[in-house]
């Protein structure tokens, strides 16, 4: 993707840390195009670079690694543009020799935004009647221009006895801790049937 230094208008900082990642050696704002550089670095030394909205203080402990709301880390790589270092955490190890090191890169992504759709009220059906939740009750947008492929129902709905998603029935006791992922169309509307038995 294109380089960025101000996701959602928030300044990012590259903090140069000791090899253990526990204290700040140098800090610099990331440029608007996503580039950054440190000068006068001790050769033949191992460092860690941190990407965060929290600017470090030279000589102090490492600040919290954080991104703006609704942004996440997707990977880090140094220094061959070949992939990820395997731990997605906003930190990358850099071994400096006697030559300049380039392409200590970070990947970040803005998450899609869920829509807010208030549904009209209806009379409570009797017994254990399942009521279909219309697909139009769900929506979302991807600010990066991507396509939404799924939504995650994160918690059991309040005031419900059961929820049935694609034929699987859940109660408050059996609803998965991590929620249920449902495939969607590009508008963020589920392509599987969702029904609820209200209390």
Short mmCIF file of C-alpha atoms in Angstrom, two decimals:
data_model
loop_
_atom_site.label_atom_id
_atom_site.label_comp_id
_atom_site.label_asym_id
_atom_site.label_seq_id
_atom_site.Cartn_x
_atom_site.Cartn_y
_atom_site.Cartn_z
CA UNK A 1 0.00 0.00 0.00
CA UNK A 2 0.90 3.67 -0.08
CA UNK A 3 3.07 5.01 2.74
CA UNK A 4 1.35 7.01 5.46
CA UNK A 5 2.50 8.95 8.49
CA UNK A 6 -0.78 10.47 9.63
CA UNK A 7 -3.43 7.71 9.81
CA UNK A 8 -6.78 9.34 10.58
CA UNK A 9 -4.84 12.59 11.00
CA UNK A 10 -2.80 11.24 13.93
CA UNK A 11 0.99 11.58 13.91
CA UNK A 12 2.99 8.35 13.98
CA UNK A 13 6.46 8.15 15.54
CA UNK A 14 9.37 5.83 14.85
CA UNK A 15 11.10 5.16 18.15
CA UNK A 16 14.59 3.65 18.03
CA UNK A 17 14.99 1.31 20.97
CA UNK A 18 17.80 -0.78 22.41
CA UNK A 19 17.96 -4.38 21.21
CA UNK A 20 15.81 -5.56 24.12
CA UNK A 21 13.18 -2.98 23.23
CA UNK A 22 13.13 -1.54 26.76
CA UNK A 23 14.52 1.99 26.40
CA UNK A 24 14.48 4.79 23.83
CA UNK A 25 17.66 5.68 21.92
CA UNK A 26 16.09 8.16 19.47
CA UNK A 27 12.67 9.22 18.21
CA UNK A 28 11.39 10.91 15.07
CA UNK A 29 7.98 11.75 13.54
CA UNK A 30 7.11 9.60 10.55
CA UNK A 31 6.84 11.68 7.37
CA UNK A 32 3.49 12.06 5.65
CA UNK A 33 4.62 9.59 2.96
CA UNK A 34 5.45 6.95 5.58
CA UNK A 35 9.23 7.34 5.50
CA UNK A 36 11.53 7.90 8.47
CA UNK A 37 15.27 7.77 9.13
CA UNK A 38 17.70 7.86 12.02
CA UNK A 39 21.15 9.42 11.65
CA UNK A 40 24.43 8.99 13.57
CA UNK A 41 23.57 5.48 14.76
CA UNK A 42 26.27 3.37 16.41
CA UNK A 43 27.52 0.77 13.90
CA UNK A 44 27.62 -2.95 14.64
CA UNK A 45 24.72 -2.63 17.05
CA UNK A 46 21.32 -4.31 17.25
CA UNK A 47 18.26 -2.15 17.68
CA UNK A 48 14.48 -2.42 17.74
CA UNK A 49 12.31 0.10 15.89
CA UNK A 50 8.84 0.80 17.26
CA UNK A 51 5.93 2.37 15.36
CA UNK A 52 3.47 4.14 17.66
CA UNK A 53 1.32 7.21 18.16
CA UNK A 54 3.29 7.62 21.41
CA UNK A 55 6.53 9.53 20.97
CA UNK A 56 9.41 8.17 23.01
CA UNK A 57 11.66 10.19 25.30
CA UNK A 58 15.37 9.56 24.80
CA UNK A 59 16.75 7.69 27.81
CA UNK A 60 13.31 6.77 29.11
CA UNK A 61 11.45 3.48 29.08
CA UNK A 62 9.73 2.42 25.88
CA UNK A 63 6.26 3.98 25.48
CA UNK A 64 3.19 1.89 24.80
CA UNK A 65 2.92 0.64 21.24
CA UNK A 66 -0.40 1.98 19.93
CA UNK A 67 -2.14 3.05 16.73
CA UNK A 68 -5.13 5.37 16.24
CA UNK A 69 -8.59 3.97 16.97
CA UNK A 70 -9.74 1.42 14.37
CA UNK A 71 -6.19 0.87 13.02
CA UNK A 72 -4.21 -2.35 13.47
CA UNK A 73 -0.72 -3.63 12.75
CA UNK A 74 -0.54 -6.15 9.92
CA UNK A 75 3.19 -6.97 9.92
CA UNK A 76 6.77 -5.77 10.06
CA UNK A 77 9.80 -6.56 7.90
CA UNK A 78 13.49 -5.79 7.91
CA UNK A 79 15.01 -5.33 5.57
CA UNK A 80 14.41 -7.28 2.39
CA UNK A 81 10.78 -6.52 1.46
CA UNK A 82 10.24 -10.30 1.51
CA UNK A 83 7.45 -10.54 4.07
CA UNK A 84 6.88 -10.36 7.80
CA UNK A 85 9.09 -10.99 10.81
CA UNK A 86 6.41 -13.38 12.09
CA UNK A 87 5.25 -11.36 15.09
CA UNK A 88 2.66 -8.65 14.38
CA UNK A 89 3.32 -6.15 17.16
CA UNK A 90 4.53 -2.80 15.77
CA UNK A 91 8.18 -3.68 16.54
CA UNK A 92 10.96 -4.78 14.20
CA UNK A 93 14.53 -5.84 14.97
CA UNK A 94 17.26 -4.09 12.99
CA UNK A 95 20.93 -5.10 12.90
CA UNK A 96 23.11 -2.13 11.95
CA UNK A 97 26.56 -2.85 10.54
CA UNK A 98 28.77 -0.18 8.95
CA UNK A 99 26.34 0.50 6.09
CA UNK A 100 22.96 2.20 6.02
CA UNK A 101 19.98 -0.05 6.65
CA UNK A 102 16.91 0.54 4.51
CA UNK A 103 13.38 -0.85 4.35
CA UNK A 104 12.63 -1.44 8.00
CA UNK A 105 8.95 -1.44 7.14
CA UNK A 106 5.66 -1.58 9.02
CA UNK A 107 2.25 -2.57 7.72
CA UNK A 108 -0.86 -1.00 9.24
CA UNK A 109 -4.49 -1.10 8.15
CA UNK A 110 -7.67 0.77 8.95
CA UNK A 111 -10.47 -1.61 9.88
CA UNK A 112 -13.86 -1.42 8.17
CA UNK A 113 -16.58 0.59 9.91
CA UNK A 114 -19.76 -1.12 11.00
CA UNK A 115 -23.06 0.54 10.16
CA UNK A 116 -25.71 1.59 12.67
CA UNK A 117 -29.16 0.38 11.63
CA UNK A 118 -32.12 0.71 14.01
CA UNK A 119 -34.87 -1.73 13.10
CA UNK A 120 -38.57 -0.98 13.58
CA UNK A 121 -40.18 -2.47 16.67
CA UNK A 122 -42.58 -5.41 16.35
CA UNK A 123 -44.93 -7.34 18.58
CA UNK A 124 -43.29 -10.15 20.54
CA UNK A 125 -44.22 -13.46 18.90
CA UNK A 126 -45.60 -16.19 21.11
CA UNK A 127 -43.77 -19.38 22.04
CA UNK A 128 -40.38 -20.11 20.53
CA UNK A 129 -40.94 -18.41 17.19
CA UNK A 130 -37.78 -17.57 15.26
CA UNK A 131 -37.85 -14.11 13.68
CA UNK A 132 -35.67 -13.51 10.63
CA UNK A 133 -33.25 -10.62 10.96
CA UNK A 134 -33.25 -8.90 7.54
CA UNK A 135 -29.91 -8.73 5.77
CA UNK A 136 -30.50 -4.98 5.41
CA UNK A 137 -30.15 -4.67 9.20
CA UNK A 138 -26.40 -5.00 8.65
CA UNK A 139 -24.04 -2.72 6.77
CA UNK A 140 -20.50 -1.45 6.74
CA UNK A 141 -17.92 0.50 4.79
CA UNK A 142 -14.22 0.06 4.19
CA UNK A 143 -12.47 3.46 4.22
CA UNK A 144 -9.54 1.99 2.28
CA UNK A 145 -11.80 1.08 -0.63
CA UNK A 146 -11.62 -2.65 0.05
CA UNK A 147 -14.45 -5.15 -0.06
CA UNK A 148 -16.16 -6.42 3.07
CA UNK A 149 -16.26 -10.22 2.98
CA UNK A 150 -17.57 -11.08 6.46
CA UNK A 151 -18.94 -9.73 9.70
CA UNK A 152 -18.45 -11.09 13.21
CA UNK A 153 -21.31 -11.26 15.68
CA UNK A 154 -19.27 -10.68 18.82
CA UNK A 155 -21.81 -11.38 21.55
CA UNK A 156 -25.12 -13.14 22.15
CA UNK A 157 -27.97 -10.68 21.56
CA UNK A 158 -29.62 -9.21 24.63
CA UNK A 159 -33.22 -10.28 25.37
CA UNK A 160 -33.02 -13.35 23.15
CA UNK A 161 -33.57 -17.01 23.96
CA UNK A 162 -31.73 -18.37 20.92
CA UNK A 163 -30.05 -17.12 17.78
CA UNK A 164 -29.78 -19.32 14.69
CA UNK A 165 -27.01 -18.54 12.22
CA UNK A 166 -26.91 -20.57 9.00
CA UNK A 167 -28.88 -23.35 10.66
CA UNK A 168 -26.78 -23.54 13.86
CA UNK A 169 -28.66 -22.64 17.03
CA UNK A 170 -26.92 -20.85 19.90
CA UNK A 171 -27.99 -19.94 23.42
CA UNK A 172 -26.23 -17.58 25.80
CA UNK A 173 -24.48 -20.65 27.27
CA UNK A 174 -23.30 -22.06 23.93
CA UNK A 175 -22.41 -18.87 22.05
CA UNK A 176 -18.67 -19.02 21.16
CA UNK A 177 -16.35 -16.78 23.16
CA UNK A 178 -14.79 -15.37 19.98
CA UNK A 179 -18.19 -14.77 18.34
CA UNK A 180 -19.49 -16.12 15.02
CA UNK A 181 -18.19 -15.00 11.62
CA UNK A 182 -20.76 -14.72 8.85
CA UNK A 183 -19.90 -14.21 5.14
CA UNK A 184 -21.34 -11.08 3.54
CA UNK A 185 -21.77 -9.32 0.26
CA UNK A 186 -19.71 -6.20 -0.52
CA UNK A 187 -22.22 -4.01 1.37
CA UNK A 188 -21.58 -5.93 4.59
CA UNK A 189 -24.94 -7.73 4.49
CA UNK A 190 -24.89 -11.41 5.53
CA UNK A 191 -25.36 -14.05 2.88
CA UNK A 192 -26.48 -16.59 5.49
CA UNK A 193 -29.85 -16.54 7.27
CA UNK A 194 -29.90 -15.17 10.82
CA UNK A 195 -32.96 -15.64 13.04
CA UNK A 196 -33.64 -14.80 16.68
CA UNK A 197 -36.14 -16.08 19.22
CA UNK A 198 -36.80 -13.00 21.38
CA UNK A 199 -37.66 -13.38 25.06
#
